[in-house]
Short mmCIF file of C-alpha atoms and ligand atoms in Angstrom, two decimals:
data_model
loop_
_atom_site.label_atom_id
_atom_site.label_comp_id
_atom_site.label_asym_id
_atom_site.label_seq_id
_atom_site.Cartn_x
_atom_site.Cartn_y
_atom_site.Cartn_z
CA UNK A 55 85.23 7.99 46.22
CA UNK A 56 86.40 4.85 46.04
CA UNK A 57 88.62 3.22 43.49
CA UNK A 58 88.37 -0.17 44.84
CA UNK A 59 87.07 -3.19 42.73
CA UNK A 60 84.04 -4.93 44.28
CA UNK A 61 84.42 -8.06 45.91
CA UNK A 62 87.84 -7.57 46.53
CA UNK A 63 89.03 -8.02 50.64
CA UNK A 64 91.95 -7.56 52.51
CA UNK A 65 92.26 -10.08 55.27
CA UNK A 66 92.40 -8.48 59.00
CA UNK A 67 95.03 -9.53 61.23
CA UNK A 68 93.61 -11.25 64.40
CA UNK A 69 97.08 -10.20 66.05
CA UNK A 70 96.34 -6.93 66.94
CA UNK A 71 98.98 -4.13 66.39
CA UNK A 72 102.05 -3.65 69.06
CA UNK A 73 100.39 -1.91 71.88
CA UNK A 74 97.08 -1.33 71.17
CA UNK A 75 94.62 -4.02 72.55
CA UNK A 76 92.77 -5.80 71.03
CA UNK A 77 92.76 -7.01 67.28
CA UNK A 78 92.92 -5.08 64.49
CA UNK A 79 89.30 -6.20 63.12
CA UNK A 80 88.05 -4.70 67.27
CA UNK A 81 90.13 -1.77 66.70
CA UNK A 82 88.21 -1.12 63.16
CA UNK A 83 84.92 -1.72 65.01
CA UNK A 84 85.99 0.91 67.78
CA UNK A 85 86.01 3.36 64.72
CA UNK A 86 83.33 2.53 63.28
CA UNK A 87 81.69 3.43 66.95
CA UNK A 88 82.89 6.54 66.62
CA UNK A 89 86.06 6.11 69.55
CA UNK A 90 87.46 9.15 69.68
CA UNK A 91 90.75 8.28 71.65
CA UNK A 92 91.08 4.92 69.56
CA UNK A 93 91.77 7.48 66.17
CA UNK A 94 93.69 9.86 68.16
CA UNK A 95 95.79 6.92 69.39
CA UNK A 96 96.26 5.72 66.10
CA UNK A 97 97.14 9.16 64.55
CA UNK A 98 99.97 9.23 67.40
CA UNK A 99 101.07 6.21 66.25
CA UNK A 100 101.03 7.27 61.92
CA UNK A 101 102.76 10.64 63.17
CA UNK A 102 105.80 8.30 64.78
CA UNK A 103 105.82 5.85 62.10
CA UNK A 104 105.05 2.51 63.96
CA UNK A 105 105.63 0.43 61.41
CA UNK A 106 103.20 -2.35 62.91
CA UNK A 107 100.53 -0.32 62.52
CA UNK A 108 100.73 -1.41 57.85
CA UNK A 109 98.09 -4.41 58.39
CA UNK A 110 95.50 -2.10 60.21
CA UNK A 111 96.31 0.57 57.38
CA UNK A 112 95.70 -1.96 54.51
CA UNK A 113 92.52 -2.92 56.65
CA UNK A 114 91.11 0.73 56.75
CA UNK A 115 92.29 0.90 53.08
CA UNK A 116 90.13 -1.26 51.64
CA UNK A 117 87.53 -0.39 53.57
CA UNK A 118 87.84 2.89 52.26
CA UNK A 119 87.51 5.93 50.43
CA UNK A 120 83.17 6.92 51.34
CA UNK A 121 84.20 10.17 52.98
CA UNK A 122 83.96 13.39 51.21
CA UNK A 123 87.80 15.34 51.99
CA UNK A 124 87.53 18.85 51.42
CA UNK A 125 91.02 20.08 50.93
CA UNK A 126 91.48 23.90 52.20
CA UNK A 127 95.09 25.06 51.62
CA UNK A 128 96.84 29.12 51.31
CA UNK A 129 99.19 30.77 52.52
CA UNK A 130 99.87 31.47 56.20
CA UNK A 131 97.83 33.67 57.76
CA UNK A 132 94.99 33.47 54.98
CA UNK A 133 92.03 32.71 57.28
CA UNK A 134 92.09 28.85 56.29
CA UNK A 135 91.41 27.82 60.85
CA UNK A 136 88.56 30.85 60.42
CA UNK A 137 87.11 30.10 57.14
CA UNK A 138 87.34 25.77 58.19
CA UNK A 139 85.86 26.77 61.95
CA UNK A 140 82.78 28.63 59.95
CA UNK A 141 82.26 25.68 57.84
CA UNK A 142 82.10 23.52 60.86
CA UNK A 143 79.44 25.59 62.25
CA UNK A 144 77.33 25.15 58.97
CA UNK A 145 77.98 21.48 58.48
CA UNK A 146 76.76 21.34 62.14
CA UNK A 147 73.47 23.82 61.25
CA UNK A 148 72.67 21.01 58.57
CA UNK A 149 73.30 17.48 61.05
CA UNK A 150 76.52 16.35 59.85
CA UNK A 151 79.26 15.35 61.69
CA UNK A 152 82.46 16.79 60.81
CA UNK A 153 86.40 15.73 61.28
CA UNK A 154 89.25 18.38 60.63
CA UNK A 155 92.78 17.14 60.17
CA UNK A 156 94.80 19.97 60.38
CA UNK A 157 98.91 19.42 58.87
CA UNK A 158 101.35 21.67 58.78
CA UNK A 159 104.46 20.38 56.73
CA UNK A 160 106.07 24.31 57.58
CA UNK A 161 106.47 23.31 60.92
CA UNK A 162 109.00 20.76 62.42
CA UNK A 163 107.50 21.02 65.91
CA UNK A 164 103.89 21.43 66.37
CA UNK A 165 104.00 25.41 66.82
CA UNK A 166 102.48 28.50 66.79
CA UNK A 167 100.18 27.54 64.14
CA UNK A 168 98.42 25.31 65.00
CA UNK A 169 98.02 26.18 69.03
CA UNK A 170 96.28 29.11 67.20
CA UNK A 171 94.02 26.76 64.98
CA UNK A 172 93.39 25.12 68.12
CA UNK A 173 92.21 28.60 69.61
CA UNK A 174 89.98 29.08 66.77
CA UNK A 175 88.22 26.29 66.74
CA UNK A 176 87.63 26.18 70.10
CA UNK A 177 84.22 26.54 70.06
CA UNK A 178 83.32 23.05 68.96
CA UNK A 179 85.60 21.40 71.53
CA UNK A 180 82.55 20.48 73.85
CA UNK A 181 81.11 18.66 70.77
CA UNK A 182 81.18 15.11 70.09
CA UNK A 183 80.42 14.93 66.37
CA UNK A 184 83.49 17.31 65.57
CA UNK A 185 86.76 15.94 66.00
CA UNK A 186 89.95 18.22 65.45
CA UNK A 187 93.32 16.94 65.17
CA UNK A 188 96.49 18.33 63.88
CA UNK A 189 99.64 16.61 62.34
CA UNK A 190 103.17 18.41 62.14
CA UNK A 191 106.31 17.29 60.49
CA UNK A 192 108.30 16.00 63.27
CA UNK A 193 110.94 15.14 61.09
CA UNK A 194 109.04 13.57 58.72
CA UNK A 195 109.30 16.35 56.04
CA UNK A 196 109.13 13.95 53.29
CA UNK A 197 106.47 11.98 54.65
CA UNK A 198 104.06 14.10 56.02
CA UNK A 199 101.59 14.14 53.38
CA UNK A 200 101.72 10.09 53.25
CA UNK A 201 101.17 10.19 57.16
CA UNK A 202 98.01 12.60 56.07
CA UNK A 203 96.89 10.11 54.29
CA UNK A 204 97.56 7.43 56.42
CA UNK A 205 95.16 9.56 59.21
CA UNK A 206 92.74 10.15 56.91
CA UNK A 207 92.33 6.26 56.30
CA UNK A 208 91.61 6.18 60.49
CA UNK A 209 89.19 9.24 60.37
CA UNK A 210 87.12 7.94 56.90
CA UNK A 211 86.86 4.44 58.99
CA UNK A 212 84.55 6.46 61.81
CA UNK A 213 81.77 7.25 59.04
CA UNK A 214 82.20 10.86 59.79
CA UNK A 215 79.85 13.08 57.55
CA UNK A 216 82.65 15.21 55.94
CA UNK A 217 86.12 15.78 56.55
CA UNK A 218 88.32 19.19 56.25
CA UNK A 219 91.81 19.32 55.72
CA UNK A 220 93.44 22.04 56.32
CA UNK A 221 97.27 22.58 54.88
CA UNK A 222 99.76 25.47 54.90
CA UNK A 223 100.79 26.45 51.85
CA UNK A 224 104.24 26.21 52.20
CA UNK A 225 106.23 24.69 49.40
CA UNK A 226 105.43 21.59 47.48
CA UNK A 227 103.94 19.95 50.63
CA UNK A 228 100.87 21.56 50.16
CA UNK A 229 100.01 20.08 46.72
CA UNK A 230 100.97 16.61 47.63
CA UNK A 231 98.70 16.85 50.71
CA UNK A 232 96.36 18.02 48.46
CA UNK A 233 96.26 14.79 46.58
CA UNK A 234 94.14 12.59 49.06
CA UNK A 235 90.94 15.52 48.95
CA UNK A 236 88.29 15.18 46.12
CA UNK A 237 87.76 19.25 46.39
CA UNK A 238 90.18 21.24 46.97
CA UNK A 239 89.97 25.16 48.10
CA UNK A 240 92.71 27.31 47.41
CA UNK A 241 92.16 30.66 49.79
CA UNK A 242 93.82 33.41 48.93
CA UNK A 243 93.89 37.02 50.53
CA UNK A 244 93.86 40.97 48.09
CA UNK A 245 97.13 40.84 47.14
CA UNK A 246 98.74 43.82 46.63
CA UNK A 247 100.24 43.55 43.17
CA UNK A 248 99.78 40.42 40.69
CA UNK A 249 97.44 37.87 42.82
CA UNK A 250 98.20 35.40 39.73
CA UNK A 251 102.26 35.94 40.19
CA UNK A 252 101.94 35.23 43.99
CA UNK A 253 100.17 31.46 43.51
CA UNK A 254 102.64 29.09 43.07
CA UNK A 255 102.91 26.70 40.45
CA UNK A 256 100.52 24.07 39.72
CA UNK A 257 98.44 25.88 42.37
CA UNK A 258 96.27 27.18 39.31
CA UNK A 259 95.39 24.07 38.16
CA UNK A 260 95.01 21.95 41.16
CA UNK A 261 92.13 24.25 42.48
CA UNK A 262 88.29 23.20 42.44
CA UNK A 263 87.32 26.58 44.28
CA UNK A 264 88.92 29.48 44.80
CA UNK A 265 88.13 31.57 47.87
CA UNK A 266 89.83 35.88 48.53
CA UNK A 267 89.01 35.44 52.06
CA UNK A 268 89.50 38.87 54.03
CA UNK A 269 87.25 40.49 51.47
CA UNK A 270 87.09 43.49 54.12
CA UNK A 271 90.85 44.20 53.29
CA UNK A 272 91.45 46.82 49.73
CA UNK A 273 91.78 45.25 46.17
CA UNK A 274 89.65 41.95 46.82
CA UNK A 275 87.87 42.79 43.85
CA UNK A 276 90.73 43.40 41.80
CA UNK A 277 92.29 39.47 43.19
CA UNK A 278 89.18 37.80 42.13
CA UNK A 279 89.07 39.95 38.52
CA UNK A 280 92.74 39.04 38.06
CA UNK A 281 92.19 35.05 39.24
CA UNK A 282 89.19 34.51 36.96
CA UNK A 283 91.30 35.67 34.29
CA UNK A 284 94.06 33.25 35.22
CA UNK A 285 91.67 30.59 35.47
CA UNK A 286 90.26 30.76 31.78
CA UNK A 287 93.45 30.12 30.58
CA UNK A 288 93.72 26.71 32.60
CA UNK A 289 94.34 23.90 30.21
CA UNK A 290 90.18 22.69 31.48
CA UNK A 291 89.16 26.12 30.83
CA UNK A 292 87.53 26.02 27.07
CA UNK A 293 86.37 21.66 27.77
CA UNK A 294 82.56 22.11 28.31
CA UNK A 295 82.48 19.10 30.25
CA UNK A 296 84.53 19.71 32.90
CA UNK A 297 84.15 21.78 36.42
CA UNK A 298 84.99 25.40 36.05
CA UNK A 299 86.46 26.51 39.16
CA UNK A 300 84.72 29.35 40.79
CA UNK A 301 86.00 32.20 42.61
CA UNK A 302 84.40 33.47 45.39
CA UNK A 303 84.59 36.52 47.91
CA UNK A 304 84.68 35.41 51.91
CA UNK A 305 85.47 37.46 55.26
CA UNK A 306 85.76 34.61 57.44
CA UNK A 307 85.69 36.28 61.11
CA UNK A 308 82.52 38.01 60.07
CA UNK A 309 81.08 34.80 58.34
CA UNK A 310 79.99 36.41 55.04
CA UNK A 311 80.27 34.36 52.11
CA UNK A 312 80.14 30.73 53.72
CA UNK A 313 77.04 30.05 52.76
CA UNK A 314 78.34 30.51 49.11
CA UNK A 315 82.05 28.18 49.80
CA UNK A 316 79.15 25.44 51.20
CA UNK A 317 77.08 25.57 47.94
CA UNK A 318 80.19 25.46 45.85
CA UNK A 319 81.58 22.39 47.21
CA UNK A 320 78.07 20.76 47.29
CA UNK A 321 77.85 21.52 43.92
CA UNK A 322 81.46 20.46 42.86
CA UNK A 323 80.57 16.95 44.76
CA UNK A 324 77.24 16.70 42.57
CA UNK A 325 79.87 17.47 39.51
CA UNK A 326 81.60 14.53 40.01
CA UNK A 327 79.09 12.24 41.05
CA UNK A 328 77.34 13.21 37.59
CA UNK A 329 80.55 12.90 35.73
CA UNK A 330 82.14 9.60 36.97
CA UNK A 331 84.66 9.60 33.76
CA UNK A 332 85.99 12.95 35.19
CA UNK A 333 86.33 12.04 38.77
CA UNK A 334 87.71 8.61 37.95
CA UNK A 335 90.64 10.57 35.40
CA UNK A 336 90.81 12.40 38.31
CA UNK A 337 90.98 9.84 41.38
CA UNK A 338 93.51 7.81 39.11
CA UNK A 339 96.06 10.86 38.19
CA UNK A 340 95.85 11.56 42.57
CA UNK A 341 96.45 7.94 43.37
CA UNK A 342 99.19 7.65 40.59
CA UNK A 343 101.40 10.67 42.55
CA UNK A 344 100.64 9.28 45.79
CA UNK A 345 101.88 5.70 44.80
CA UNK A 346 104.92 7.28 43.25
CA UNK A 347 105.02 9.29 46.80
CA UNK A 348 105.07 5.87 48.48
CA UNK A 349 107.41 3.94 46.40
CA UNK A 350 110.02 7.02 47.38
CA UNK A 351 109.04 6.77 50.90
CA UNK A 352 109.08 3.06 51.30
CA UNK A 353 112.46 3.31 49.46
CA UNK A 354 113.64 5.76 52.03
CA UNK A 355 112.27 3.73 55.23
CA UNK A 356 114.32 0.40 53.44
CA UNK A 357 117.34 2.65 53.49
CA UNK A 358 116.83 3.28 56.92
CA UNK A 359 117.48 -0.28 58.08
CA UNK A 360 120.87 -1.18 59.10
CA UNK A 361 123.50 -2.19 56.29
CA UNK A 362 121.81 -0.60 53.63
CA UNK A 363 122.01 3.09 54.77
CA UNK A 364 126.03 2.15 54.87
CA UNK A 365 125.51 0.92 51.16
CA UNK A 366 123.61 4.17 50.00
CA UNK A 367 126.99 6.28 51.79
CA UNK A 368 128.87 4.18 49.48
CA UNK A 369 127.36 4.52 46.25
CA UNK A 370 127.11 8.17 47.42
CA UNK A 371 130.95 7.79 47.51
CA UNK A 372 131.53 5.93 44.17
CA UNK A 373 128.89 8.49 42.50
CA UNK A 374 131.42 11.37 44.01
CA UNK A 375 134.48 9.74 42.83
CA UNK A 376 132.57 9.56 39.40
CA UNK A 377 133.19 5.57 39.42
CA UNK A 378 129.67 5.29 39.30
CA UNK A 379 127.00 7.08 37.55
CA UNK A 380 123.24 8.50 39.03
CA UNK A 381 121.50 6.24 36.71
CA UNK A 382 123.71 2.81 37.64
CA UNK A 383 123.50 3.99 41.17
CA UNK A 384 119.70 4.40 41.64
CA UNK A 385 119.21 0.88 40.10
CA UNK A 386 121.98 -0.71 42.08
CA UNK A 387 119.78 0.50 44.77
CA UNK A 388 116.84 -0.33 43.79
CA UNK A 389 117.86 -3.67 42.98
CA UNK A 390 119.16 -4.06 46.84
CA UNK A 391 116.38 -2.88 47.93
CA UNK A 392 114.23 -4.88 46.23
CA UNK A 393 115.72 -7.89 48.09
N1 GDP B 942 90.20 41.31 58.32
C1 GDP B 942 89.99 40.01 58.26
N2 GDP B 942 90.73 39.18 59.02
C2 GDP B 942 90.52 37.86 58.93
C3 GDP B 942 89.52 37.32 58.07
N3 GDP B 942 89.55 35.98 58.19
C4 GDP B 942 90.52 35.68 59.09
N4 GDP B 942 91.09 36.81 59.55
C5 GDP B 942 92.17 36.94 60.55
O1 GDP B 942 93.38 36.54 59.96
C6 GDP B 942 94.23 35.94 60.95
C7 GDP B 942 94.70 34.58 60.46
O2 GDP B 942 93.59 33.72 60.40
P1 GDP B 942 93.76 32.13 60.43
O3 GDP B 942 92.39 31.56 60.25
O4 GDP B 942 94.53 31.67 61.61
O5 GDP B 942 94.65 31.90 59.13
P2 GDP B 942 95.39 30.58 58.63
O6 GDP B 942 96.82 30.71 59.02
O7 GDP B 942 95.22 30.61 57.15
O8 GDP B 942 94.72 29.40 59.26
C8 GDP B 942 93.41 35.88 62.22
O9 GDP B 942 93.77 36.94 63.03
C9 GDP B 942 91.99 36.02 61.73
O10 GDP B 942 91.14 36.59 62.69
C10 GDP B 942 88.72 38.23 57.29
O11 GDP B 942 87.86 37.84 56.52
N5 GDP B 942 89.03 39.55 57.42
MG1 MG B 943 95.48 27.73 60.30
#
């Protein structure tokens, strides 16, 4: 899904970015070929926040936005790395090639996690038309979900057929990762008590599909009965136009039920490409949040740079000392910044 207006291109640097031979424009033909060290180089180099790598980024950018991303997100421990291996294996039954970017904004250091998604997946490490990569925080808290998006920009460049993402949902994170997929799959597991109480907020209404995965387990029923209900109060619910989010019933390990998560986001895809109001409303509310996202995190880099993280300690100090209020301060700030 691209938002991009035809006709419009972004020049390519023929300068190449810092380390990497070779100029940006070769570097975006390496993709294109498929290079699987190329991406993971570049994804090393998004995680650390090389900042010469912008021009390539704009490049990718513009090229753009052809790549279905599936979204999976739930809590730890939901069967998200089973349920996303399974749907590898039946995106590889039907000839498509499949890329997996698995983030984990819960984790500063690339843990236990994901050496277990790593595990799961295992099986398609001998083939070439899946690539897996994970992203962690590494100190990026805020910026994790930009640096996503950022390696999703490398991975859509390699004309993969279909790309997962798979997210912890941990915190607000998880929706803003959420942001760059045009379906998103909220797993969930039998909960004991209120499966509605235990989503967080905004969860409800961000979700295309809704998947109780360890359907072996007691009270799945009951969780899908009780999120069904939730979901025909969403503020979409009663609008006959729009895509009614469906909840299905998976057991991931066992592989029952995929066949059912692949139809449903085959058939949310042919949703929006038959309603292209509704997935532009869409595509523009997800690239609003992520601009506003950006314009925080470009903000924060700025502040980063020499003098002006002195300045912010100041107006800190002046907003302390009540000589200055938050609204003259963030402008002041802005306005430096700006410079
Ligand atoms: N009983 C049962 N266990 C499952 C099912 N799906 C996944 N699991 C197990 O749940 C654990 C967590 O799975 P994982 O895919 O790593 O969850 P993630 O943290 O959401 O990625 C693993 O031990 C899986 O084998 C299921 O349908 N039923
Ligand atoms: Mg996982």
């Amino acid at each position: 899904m691209s938002d991009r207006p035809g006709g419009e291109s972004v020049a390519v640097t023929r300068t190449g970015t810092g380390a990497d031979p070779g100029t940006d424009l070769q570097i975006i033909e390496s993709l294109a070929r498929g290079e699987l060290r190329v991406a993971a180089r570049l994804i090393s180099r998004i995680e650390s926040g090389d900042p010469a790598i912008l021009p390539l980024l704009a490049a990718l950018h513009a090229r753009g936005g052809k790549t279905p991303l599936i979204g999976i997100t739930g809590p730890p421990g939901a069967g998200k790395s089973t349920l996303v291996d399974q749907l590898i294996f039946r995106y590889r039954q039907q000839g498509k090639r499949v890329a997996v970017l698995a983030v984990d904004p819960s984790s500063p250091f690339s843990g236990g996690a994901i050496l277990g998604d790593r595990i799961r997946m295992n099986r398609h490490s001998a083939d070439e038309d899946v690539f897996i990569r994970s992203m962690a925080a590494r100190g990026r808290l805020g910026g994790l979900a930009i640096a996503a998006g950022d390696a999703l920009l490398v991975l859509d460049a390699m004309g993969w057929d279909v790309i997962l993402i798979e997210t912890v949902g941990v915190g607000q994170s998880e929706i803003d990762i959420l942001r760059h997929a045009h379906t998103v799959v909220i797993v969930q597991t039998p909960a004991g008590g209120d499966a509605v109480q235990a989503l967080k907020a905004g969860v409800l209404e961000v979700g295309d599909i809704f998947v109780v995965n360890k359907a072996d387990a007691a009270g799945a029923d009951r969780t899908v009965s009780q999120l069904r209900e939730a979901l025909s109060f969403r503020s979409d619910a009663q609008e006959p136009e729009s895509w009614h989010a469906p909840v299905l019933k998976t057991q991931a390990v066992e592989g029952l039920g995929i066949d059912e998560l692949v139809l449903s986001i085959a058939a949310q895809a042919e949703f929006w490409r038959s309603h292209p109001q509704q997935r532009a409303t869409r595509r523009r509310l997800q690239t609003r949040l992520l601009l506003i996202d950006q314009i925080a995190e470009t903000l924060h880099q700025r502040q980063q740079a020499g003098d002006r993280q002195q300045r912010f300690e100041q107006l800190l100090d002046e907003v302390l000392a009540r000589r200055c209020d938050l609204h003259t301060a963030a402008s002041r700030l802005l306005d430096h910044a700006m410079k």
